[in-house]
Coordinates of C-alpha atoms and ligand atoms in Angstrom, one line a residue:
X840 CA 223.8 48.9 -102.8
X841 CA 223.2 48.3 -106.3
X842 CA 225.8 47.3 -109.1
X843 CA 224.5 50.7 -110.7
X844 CA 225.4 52.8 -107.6
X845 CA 228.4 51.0 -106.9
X846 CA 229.5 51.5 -110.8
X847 CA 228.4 55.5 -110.4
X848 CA 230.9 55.1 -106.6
X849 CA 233.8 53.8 -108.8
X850 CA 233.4 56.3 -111.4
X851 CA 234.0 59.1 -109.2
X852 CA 236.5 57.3 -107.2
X853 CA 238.7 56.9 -110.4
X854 CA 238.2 60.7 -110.8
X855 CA 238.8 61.4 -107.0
X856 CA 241.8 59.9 -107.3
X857 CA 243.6 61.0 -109.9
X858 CA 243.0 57.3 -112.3
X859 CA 240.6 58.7 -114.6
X860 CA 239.6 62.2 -116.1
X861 CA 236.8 62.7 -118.2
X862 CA 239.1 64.4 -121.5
X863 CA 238.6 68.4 -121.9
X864 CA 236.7 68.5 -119.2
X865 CA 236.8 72.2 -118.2
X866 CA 235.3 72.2 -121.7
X867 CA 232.3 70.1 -120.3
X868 CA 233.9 67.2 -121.7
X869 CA 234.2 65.3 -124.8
X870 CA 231.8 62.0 -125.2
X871 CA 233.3 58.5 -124.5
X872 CA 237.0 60.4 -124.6
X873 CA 238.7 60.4 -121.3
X874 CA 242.4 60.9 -120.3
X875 CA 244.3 58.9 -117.6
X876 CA 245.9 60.8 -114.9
X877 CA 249.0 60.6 -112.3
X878 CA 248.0 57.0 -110.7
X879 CA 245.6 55.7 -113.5
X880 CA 249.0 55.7 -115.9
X881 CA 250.9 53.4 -113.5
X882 CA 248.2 51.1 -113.9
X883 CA 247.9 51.3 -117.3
X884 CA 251.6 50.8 -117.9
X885 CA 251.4 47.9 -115.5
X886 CA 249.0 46.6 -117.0
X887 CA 250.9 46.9 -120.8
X888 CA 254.1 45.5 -119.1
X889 CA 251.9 42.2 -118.1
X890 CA 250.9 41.6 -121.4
X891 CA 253.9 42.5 -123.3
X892 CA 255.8 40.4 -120.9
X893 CA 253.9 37.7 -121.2
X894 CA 253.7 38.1 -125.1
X895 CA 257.0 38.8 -126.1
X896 CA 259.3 37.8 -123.3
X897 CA 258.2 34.6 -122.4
X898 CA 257.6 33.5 -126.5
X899 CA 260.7 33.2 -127.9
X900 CA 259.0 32.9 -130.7
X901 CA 256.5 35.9 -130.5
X902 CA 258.3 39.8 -131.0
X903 CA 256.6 43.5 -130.7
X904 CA 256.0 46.4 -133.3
X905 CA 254.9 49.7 -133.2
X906 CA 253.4 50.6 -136.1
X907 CA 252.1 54.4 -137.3
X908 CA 248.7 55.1 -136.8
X909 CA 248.1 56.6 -140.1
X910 CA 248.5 54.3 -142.5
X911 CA 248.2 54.1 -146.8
X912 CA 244.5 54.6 -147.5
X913 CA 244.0 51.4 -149.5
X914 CA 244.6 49.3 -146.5
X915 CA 241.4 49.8 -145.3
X916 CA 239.7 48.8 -148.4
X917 CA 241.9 45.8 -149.0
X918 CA 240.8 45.2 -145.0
X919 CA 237.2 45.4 -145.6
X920 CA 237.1 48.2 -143.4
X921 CA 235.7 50.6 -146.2
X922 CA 232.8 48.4 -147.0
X923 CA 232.2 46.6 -144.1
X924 CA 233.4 48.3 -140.9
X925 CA 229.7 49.2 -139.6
X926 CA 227.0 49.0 -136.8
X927 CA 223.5 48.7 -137.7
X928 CA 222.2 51.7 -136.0
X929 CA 218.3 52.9 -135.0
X930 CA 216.9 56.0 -133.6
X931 CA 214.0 56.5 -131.9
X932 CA 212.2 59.3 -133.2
X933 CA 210.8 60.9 -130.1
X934 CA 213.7 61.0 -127.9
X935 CA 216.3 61.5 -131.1
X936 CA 218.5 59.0 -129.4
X937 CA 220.5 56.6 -131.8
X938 CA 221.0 53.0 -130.8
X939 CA 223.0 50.2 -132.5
X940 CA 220.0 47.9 -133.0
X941 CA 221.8 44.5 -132.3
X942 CA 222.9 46.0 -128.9
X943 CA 219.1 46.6 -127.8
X944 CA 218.2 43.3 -128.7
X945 CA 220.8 41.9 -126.7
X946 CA 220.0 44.2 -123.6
X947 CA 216.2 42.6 -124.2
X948 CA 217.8 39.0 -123.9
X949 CA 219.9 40.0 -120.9
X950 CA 216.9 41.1 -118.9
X951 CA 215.1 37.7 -119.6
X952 CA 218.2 36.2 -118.4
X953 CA 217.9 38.1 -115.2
X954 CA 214.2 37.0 -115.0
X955 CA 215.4 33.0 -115.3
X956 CA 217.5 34.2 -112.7
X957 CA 215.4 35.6 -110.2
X958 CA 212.7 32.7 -110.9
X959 CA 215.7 30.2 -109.8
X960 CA 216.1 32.3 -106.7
X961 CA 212.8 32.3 -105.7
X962 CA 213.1 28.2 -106.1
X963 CA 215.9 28.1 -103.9
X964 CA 214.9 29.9 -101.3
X965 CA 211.0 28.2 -101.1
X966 CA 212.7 24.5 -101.2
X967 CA 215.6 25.4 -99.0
X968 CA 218.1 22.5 -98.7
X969 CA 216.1 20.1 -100.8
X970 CA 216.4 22.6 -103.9
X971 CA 217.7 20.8 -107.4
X972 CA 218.3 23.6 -109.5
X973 CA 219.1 21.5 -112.6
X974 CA 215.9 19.7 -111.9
X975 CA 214.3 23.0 -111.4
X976 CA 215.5 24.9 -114.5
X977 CA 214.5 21.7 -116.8
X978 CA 210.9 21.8 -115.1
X979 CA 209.7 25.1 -114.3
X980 CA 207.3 26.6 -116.4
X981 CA 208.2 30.0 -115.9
X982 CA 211.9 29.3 -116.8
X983 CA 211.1 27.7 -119.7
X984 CA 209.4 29.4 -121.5
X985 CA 211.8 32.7 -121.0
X986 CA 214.2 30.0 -121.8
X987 CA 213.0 29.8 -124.8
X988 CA 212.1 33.3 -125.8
X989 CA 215.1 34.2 -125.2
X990 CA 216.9 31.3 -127.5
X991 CA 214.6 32.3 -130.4
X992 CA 215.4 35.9 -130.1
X993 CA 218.7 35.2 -130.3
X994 CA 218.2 33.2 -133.2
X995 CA 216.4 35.6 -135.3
X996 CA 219.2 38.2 -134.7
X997 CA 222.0 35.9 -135.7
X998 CA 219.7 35.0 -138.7
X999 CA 218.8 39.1 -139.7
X1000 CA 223.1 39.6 -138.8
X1001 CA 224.0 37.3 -140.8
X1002 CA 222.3 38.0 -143.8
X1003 CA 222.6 41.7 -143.4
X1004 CA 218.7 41.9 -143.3
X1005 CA 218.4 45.6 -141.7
X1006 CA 214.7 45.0 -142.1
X1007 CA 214.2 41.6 -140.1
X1008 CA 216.2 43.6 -137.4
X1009 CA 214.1 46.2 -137.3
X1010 CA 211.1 43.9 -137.2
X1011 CA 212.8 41.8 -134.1
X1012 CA 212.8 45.4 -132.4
X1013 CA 209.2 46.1 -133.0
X1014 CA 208.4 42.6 -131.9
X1015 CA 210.1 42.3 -128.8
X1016 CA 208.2 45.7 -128.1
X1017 CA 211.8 47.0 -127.3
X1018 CA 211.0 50.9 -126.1
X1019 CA 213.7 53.4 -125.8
X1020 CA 214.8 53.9 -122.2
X1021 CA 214.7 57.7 -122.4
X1022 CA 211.6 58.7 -124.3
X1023 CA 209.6 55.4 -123.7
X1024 CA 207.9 54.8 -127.1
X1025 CA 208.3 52.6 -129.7
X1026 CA 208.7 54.9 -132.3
X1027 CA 211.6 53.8 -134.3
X1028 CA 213.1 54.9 -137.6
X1029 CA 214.6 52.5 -140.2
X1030 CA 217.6 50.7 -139.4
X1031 CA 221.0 51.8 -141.5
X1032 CA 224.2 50.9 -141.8
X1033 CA 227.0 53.2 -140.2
X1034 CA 230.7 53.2 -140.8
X1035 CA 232.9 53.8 -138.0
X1036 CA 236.0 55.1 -139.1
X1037 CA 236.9 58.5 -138.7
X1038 CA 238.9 60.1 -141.7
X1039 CA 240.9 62.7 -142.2
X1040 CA 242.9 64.7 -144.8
X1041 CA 247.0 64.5 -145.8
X1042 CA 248.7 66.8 -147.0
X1043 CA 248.5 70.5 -147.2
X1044 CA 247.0 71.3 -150.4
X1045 CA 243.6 70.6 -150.4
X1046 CA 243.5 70.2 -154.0
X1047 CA 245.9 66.9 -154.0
X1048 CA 244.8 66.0 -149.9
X1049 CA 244.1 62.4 -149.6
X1050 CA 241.5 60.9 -147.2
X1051 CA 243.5 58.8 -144.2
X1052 CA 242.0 57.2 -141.4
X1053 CA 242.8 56.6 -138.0
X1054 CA 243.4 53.0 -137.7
X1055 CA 240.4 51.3 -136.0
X1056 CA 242.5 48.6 -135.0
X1057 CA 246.1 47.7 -134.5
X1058 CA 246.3 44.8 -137.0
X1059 CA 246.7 45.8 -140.1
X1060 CA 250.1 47.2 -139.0
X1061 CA 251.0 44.4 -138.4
X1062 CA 249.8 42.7 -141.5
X1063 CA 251.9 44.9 -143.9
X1064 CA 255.1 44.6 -141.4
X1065 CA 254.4 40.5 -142.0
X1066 CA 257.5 40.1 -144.3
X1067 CA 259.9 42.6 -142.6
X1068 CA 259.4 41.2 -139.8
X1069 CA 259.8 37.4 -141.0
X1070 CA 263.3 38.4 -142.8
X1071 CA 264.4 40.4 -140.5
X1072 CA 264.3 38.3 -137.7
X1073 CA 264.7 35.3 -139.5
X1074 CA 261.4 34.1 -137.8
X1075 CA 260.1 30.7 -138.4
X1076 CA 256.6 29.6 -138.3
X1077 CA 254.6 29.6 -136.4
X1078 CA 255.6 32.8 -134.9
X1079 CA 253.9 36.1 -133.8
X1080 CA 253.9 39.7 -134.2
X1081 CA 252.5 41.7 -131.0
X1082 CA 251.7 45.6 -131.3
X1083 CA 250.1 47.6 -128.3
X1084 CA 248.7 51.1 -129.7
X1085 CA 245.5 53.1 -130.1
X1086 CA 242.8 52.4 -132.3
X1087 CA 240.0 54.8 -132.8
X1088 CA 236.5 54.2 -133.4
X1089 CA 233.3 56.8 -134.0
X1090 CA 231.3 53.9 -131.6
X1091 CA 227.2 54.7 -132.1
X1092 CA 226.7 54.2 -129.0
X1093 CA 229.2 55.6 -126.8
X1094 CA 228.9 54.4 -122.8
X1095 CA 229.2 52.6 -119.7
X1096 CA 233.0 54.5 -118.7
X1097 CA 235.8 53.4 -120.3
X1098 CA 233.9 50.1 -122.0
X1099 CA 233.5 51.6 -125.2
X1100 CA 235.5 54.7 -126.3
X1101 CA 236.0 56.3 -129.0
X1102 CA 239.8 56.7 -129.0
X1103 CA 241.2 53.5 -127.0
X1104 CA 244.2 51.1 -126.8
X1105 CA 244.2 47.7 -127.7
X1106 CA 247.0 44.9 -127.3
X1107 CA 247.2 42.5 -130.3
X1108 CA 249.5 39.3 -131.3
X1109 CA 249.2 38.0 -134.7
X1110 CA 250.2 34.3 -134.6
X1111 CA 251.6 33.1 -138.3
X1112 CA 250.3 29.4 -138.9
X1113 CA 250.8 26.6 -141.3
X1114 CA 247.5 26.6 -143.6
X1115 CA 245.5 23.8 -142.0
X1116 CA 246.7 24.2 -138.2
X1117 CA 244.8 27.3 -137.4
X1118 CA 242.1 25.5 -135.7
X1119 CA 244.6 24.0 -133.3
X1120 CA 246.7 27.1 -132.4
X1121 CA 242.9 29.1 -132.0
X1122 CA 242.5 26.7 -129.4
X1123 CA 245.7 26.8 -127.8
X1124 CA 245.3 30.8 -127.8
X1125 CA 242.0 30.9 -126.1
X1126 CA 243.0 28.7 -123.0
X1127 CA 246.7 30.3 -122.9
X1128 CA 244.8 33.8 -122.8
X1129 CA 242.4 32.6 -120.5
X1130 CA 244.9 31.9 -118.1
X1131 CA 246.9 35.0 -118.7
X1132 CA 243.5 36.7 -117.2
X1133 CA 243.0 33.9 -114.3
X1134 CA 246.8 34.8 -113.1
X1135 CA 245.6 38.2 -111.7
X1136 CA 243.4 36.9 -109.7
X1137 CA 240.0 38.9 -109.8
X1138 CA 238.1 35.6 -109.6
X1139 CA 237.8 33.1 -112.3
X1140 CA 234.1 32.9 -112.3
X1141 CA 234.6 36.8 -113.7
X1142 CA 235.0 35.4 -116.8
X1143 CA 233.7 32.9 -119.3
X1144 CA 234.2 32.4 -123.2
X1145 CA 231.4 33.5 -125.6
X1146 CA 231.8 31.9 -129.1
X1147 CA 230.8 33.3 -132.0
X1148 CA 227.4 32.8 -134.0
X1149 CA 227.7 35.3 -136.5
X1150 CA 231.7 35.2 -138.0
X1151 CA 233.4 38.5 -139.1
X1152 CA 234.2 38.5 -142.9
X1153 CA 237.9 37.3 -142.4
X1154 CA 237.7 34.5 -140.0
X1155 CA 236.4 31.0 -139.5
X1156 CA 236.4 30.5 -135.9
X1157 CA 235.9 32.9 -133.0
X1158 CA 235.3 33.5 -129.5
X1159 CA 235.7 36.1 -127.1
X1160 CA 236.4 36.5 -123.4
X1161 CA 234.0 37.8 -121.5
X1162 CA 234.5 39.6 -118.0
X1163 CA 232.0 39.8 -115.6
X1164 CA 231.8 44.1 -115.4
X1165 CA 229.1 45.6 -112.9
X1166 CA 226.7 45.7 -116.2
X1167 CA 227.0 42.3 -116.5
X1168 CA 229.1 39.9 -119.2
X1169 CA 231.1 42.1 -121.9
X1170 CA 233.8 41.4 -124.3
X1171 CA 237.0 41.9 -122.6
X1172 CA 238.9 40.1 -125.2
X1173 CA 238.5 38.4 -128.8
X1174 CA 240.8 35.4 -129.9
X1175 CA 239.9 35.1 -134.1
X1176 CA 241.1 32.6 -136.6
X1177 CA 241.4 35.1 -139.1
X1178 CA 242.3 32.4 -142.0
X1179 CA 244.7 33.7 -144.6
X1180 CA 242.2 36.5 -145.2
X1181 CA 244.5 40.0 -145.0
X1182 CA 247.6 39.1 -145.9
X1183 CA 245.6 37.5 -149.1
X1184 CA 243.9 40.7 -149.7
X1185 CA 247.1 42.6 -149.4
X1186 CA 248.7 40.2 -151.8
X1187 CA 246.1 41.1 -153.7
X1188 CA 245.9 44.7 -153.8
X1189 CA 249.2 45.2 -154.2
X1190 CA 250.5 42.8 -156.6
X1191 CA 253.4 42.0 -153.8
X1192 CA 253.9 38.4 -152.5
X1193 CA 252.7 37.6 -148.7
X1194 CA 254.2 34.6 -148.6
X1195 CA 256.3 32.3 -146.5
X1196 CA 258.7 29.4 -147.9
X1197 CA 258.8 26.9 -145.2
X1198 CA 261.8 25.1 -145.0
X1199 CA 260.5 21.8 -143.9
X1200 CA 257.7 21.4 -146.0
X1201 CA 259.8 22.7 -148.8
X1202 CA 256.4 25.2 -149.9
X1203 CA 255.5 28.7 -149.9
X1204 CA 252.6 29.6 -148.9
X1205 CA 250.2 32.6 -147.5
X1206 CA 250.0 31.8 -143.8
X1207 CA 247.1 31.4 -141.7
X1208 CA 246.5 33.4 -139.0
X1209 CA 245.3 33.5 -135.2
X1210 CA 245.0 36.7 -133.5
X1211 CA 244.2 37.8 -129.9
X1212 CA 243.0 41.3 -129.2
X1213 CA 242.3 42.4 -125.9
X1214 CA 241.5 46.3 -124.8
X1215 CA 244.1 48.0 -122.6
X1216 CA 241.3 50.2 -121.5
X1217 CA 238.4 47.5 -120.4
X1218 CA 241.1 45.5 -119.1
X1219 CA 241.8 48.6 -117.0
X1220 CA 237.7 48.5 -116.0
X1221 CA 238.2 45.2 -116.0
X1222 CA 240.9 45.2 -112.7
X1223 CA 239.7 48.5 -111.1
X1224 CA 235.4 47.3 -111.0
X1225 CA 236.4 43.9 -109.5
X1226 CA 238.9 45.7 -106.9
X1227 CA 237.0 48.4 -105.7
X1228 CA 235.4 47.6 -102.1
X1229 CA 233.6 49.3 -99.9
X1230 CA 234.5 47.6 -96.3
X1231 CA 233.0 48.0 -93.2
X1232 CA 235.6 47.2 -90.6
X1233 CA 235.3 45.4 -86.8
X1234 CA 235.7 48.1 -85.4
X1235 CA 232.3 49.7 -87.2
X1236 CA 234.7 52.4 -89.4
X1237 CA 234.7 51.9 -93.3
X1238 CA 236.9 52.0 -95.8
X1239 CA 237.2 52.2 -99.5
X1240 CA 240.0 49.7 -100.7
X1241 CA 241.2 48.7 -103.9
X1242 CA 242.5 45.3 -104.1
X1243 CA 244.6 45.9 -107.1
X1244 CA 246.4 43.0 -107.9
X1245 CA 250.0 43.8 -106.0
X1246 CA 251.8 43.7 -109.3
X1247 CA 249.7 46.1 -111.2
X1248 CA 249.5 48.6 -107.9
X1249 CA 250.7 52.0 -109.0
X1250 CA 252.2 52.6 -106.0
X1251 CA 253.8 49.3 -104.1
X1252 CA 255.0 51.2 -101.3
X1253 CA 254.0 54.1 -98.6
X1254 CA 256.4 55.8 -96.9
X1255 CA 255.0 57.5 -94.0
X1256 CA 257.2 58.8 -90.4
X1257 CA 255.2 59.2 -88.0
X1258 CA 255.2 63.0 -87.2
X1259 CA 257.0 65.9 -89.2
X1260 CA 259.7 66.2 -86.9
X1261 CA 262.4 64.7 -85.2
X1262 CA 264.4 63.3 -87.7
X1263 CA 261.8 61.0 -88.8
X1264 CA 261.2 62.3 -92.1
X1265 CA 265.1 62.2 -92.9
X1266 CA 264.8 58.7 -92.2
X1267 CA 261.7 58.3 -94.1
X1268 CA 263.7 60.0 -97.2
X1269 CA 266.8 57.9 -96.7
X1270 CA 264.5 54.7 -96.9
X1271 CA 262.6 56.1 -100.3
X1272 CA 265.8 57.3 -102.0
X1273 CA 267.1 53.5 -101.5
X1274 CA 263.8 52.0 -102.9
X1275 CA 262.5 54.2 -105.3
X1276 CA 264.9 52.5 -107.8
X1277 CA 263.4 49.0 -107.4
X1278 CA 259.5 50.0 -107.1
X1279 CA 257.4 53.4 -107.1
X1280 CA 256.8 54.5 -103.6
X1281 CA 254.8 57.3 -102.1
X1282 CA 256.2 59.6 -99.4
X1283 CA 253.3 60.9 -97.4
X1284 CA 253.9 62.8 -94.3
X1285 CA 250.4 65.1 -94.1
X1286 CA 247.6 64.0 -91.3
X1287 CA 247.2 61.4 -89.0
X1288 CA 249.0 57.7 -90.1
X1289 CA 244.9 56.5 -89.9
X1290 CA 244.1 58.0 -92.9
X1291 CA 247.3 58.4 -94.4
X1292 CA 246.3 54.4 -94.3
X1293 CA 242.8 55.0 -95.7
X1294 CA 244.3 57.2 -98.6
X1295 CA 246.4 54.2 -99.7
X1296 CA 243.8 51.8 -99.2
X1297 CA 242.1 54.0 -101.9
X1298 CA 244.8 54.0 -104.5
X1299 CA 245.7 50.1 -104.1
X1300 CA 249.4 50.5 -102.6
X1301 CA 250.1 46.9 -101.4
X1302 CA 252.3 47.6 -98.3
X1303 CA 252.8 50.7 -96.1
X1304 CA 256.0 51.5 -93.4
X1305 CA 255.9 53.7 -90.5
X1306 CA 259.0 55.8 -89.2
X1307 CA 258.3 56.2 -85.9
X1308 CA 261.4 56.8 -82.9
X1309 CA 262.5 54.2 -82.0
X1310 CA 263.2 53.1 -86.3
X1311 CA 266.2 56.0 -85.6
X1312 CA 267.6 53.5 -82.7
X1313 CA 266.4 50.0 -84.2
X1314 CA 266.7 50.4 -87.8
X1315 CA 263.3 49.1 -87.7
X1316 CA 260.0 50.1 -89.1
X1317 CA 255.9 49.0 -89.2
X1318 CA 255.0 47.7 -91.9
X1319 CA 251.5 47.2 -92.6
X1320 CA 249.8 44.8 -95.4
X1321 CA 247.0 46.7 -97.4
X1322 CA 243.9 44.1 -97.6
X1323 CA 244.6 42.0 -93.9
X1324 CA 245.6 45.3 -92.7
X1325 CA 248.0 43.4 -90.5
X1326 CA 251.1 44.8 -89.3
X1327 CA 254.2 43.8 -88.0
X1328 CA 258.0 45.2 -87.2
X1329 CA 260.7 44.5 -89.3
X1330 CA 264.2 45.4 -90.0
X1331 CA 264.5 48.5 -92.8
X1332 CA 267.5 46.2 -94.3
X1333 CA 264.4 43.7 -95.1
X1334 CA 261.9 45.6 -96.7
X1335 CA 263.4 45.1 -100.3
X1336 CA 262.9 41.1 -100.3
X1337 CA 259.7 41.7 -98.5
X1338 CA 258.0 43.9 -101.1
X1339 CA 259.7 42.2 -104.2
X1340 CA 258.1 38.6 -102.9
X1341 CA 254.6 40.3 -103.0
X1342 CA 254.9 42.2 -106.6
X1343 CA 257.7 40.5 -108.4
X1344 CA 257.0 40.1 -112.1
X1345 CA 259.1 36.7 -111.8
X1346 CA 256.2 35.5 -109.3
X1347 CA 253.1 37.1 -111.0
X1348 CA 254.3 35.7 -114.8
X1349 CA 255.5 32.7 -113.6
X1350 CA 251.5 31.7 -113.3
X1351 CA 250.8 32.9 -116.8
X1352 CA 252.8 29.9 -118.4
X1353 CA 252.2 27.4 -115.9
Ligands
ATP1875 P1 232.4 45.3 -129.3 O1 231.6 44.1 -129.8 O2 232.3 45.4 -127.8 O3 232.2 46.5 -130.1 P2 234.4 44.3 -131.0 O4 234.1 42.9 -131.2 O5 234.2 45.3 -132.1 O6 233.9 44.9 -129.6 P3 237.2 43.9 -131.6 O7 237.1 44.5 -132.9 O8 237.3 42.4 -131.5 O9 236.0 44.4 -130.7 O10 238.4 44.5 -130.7 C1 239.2 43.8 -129.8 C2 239.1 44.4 -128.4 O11 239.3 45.8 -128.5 C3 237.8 44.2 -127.8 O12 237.7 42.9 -127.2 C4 237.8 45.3 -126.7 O13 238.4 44.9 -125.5 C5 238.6 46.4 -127.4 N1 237.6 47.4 -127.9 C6 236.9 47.4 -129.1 N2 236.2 48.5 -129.2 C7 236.4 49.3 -128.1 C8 236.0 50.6 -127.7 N3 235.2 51.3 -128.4 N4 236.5 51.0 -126.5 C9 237.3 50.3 -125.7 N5 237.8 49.1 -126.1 C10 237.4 48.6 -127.3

């Protein structure tokens, strides 16, 4: 199978299953806008509680906000937002389909990549054992000249971003022969610059209405809360602020699920540095992030960092984390050294003082700062694309599993008697109304125990028990182990230490800050 039919497969097992609903949809739907349903918030919440935990609990020196989403208009021009907050976008005039421009380019370098690829496949398998691949790519003719097509594409559009040429973009576009996957020609209109914050009016008068937006990100909140904060908690740099919230976005182009929506979440720490130590505490954040992503376990080839050629306006160092998503590498995460940019430009624009006396340096100054922004919702894709398994079993059956990380399961426990009668759901019940306080369980009591099984396979739960008669006599129960499919009898009196060693947040965090 494909990555492109297993993607489609995942899709509509996220719907299936009650995870994710396209939003409106008896409405046919609104684009790149979807709502998460009864098991898909679990795992979003999960999800927020790993990050927040991480942040906040385990920093003493980090603490959370949650700031409004509308916010004073002016912020978004002292931001940059107003001026700068835009995709270079082209449409192709036969299909009427818009593109961001730098996006098709880097589709165009991502299929030479897969041709260097498949060229160092082809190597391996004709030299077998005695295959060098280093030796290979530094020789081969083939790779290197995609090798270097590729580099000097990339180039150019760095160069053309950079400078803001729309016209050297456009040009890249007409040189690479890029042609639009729908209508196949090259018939391309001028590129143009597109803002992509939506607005809206306050107030009920139209006459004195002001035009607010809908915060594209979660920062700034956290930029004008900087001194509040500081006094109020008597923080001490370096310290951080962490928000999670939604940001919205009018995204060009709007696909690939969940990757790119145009209302999303985001979780962001602002880390408040002495002027001159950013570069250090940029560093620190990328690897302590990394290893906030390795601790789930989905693989730690899945991801790699991707620094920055061409810097945003504010910062001066930045890189982001790439996850490995059926469509190939994609920004899951971005760690920025922002400088003393926004709370310098809301010094600025207000006249009010950002600034910090530091006690040992006897000084006041604007901090620098180091943020880490990571979407709630591709972290989400992120868990549920590299979980999502289609098995085929010994014994010739299949299954569709989800190897959700035990912590982030939304449900941790079945709860399943073996038939409808006899007591055995009473003792099922008696068993869930003792655990439901410590973990969510799932009483399930409908069709055989196979695919009462195969249905929690499908949702992730780590661990299901079967009541069966003799559990009345015994007090014991089955208890079966979602991804060795294993199972084994154990004492009911048990199954709260068993579980809470497989999902405790103790055990799961505890490899975040190793
Ligand atoms: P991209 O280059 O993919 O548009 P970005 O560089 O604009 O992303 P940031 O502004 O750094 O993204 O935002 C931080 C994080 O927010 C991203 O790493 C991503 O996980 C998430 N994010 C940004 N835009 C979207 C979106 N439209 N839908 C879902 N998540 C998003």
């Amino acid at each position: 199978m494909t990555q492109e039919d297993l993607f489609k497969n995942l899709i509509a097992h996220a719907k299936e299953y009650g995870f994710i609903f396209p939003s409106s949809e008896i409405y046919d739907g609104l684009s790149a806008v979807y709502d998460y349903g009864q098991l898909g918030v679990e795992l979003k919440n999960n999800i927020k509680r790993y990050w927040w935990d991480a942040m906040v609990r385990l920093h003493d020196n980090i603490v959370g906000i949650d700031s409004a989403i509308f916010m004073h208009p002016r912020i978004w021009e002292a931001s940059g937002h107003v001026g700068a907050f835009n995709d270079p976008l082209i449409d192709n005039k036969d299909s009427k389909k818009r593109y961001r421009a730098d996006v098709l380019l880097e589709e165009y370098i991502t299929k030479i990549e897969e041709k260097i690829d498949k060229e160092v496949e082809k190597g391996r398998k004709k030299f077998g054992d005695a295959f060098d691949e280093q030796q290979f790519r530094a020789t081969n003719p083939n790779v290197l000249r995609n090798v270097q097509k590729a580099e000097e594409v990339h180039s150019r559009m760095a160069v053309a971003l950079n400078d803001n040429d729309l016209d050297a973009l456009r040009q890249l576009i007409v040189d690479c022969e890029i042609a639009c996957p729908v209508s196949g020609s090259r018939n391309w209109t001028e590129v143009r610059q597109f803002n992509l914050m939506f607005s809206t009016q306050m107030g009920s008068v139209s006459e004195d209405a002001n035009v607010i937006y809908l915060r594209p990100e979660t920062a700034q909140g956290i930029f004008v809360n900087f001194l509040n904060v500081q006094k109020t908690g008597r923080m001490k740099i370096p310290f951080g602020i962490a928000q999670i919230g939604k940001a919205f976005r009018n995204e060009i182009v709007a696909r690939q699920f969940i990757f790119r929506m145009r209302e999303f979440e985001q979780m962001e720490m602002q880390f408040f540095v002495r002027p001159g130590e950013e570069i250090k505490w940029y560093e620190y954040w990328k690897e302590t992030r990394l290893r906030w992503h390795q601790s789930l376990g989905l693989g730690d080839a899945k991801y790699r960092f991707h620094n920055h050629e061409k810097l945003a306006h504010y910062a001066n160092a930045a890189a982001d984390i790439e996850f490995e998503f059926p469509f190939g590498f994609k920004e899951l995460e971005g760690i920025h050294s922002r400088t003393d940019f926004d709370l310098g430009r809301h010094q600025q624009f207000t006249g009010k003082k950002m600034q910090y006396f530091d006690p040992e340096t006897n000084e006041s100054y604007v901090p620098y700062v180091v943020e880490t922004s990571i979407g709630l919702d591709r972290t989400f894709l992120s868990v549920l694309s590299a979980t999502y398994i289609e098995e085929k079993l010994d014994n010739g059956e299949e299954r569709v599993v989800l190897r959700i990380p035990a912590v982030l399961a939304p449900i941790k426990l079945a709860i399943l008697p073996l038939v409808k009668k006899d007591g055995l759901p009473e003792k099922a019940r008696e068993i869930m109304d003792n655990l439901k306080f410590d973990f969510n369980c799932q009483y399930d009591e409908k069709d055989s125990i196979g695919k009462r099984y195969r249905r929690q396979d499908a949702i992730g739960t780590p661990y299901c028990i079967t009541i069966d008669h003799q559990s009345l006599e015994d007090n014991c129960v089955t208890i079966r182990e979602r991804d060795s499919m294993k199972q084994e009898r154990v004492p009911i009196a048990n199954l709260l230490t068993i579980v809470d060693d497989l999902v405790s947040w103790r055990k799961w965090l505890g490899k975040v800050t190793k």
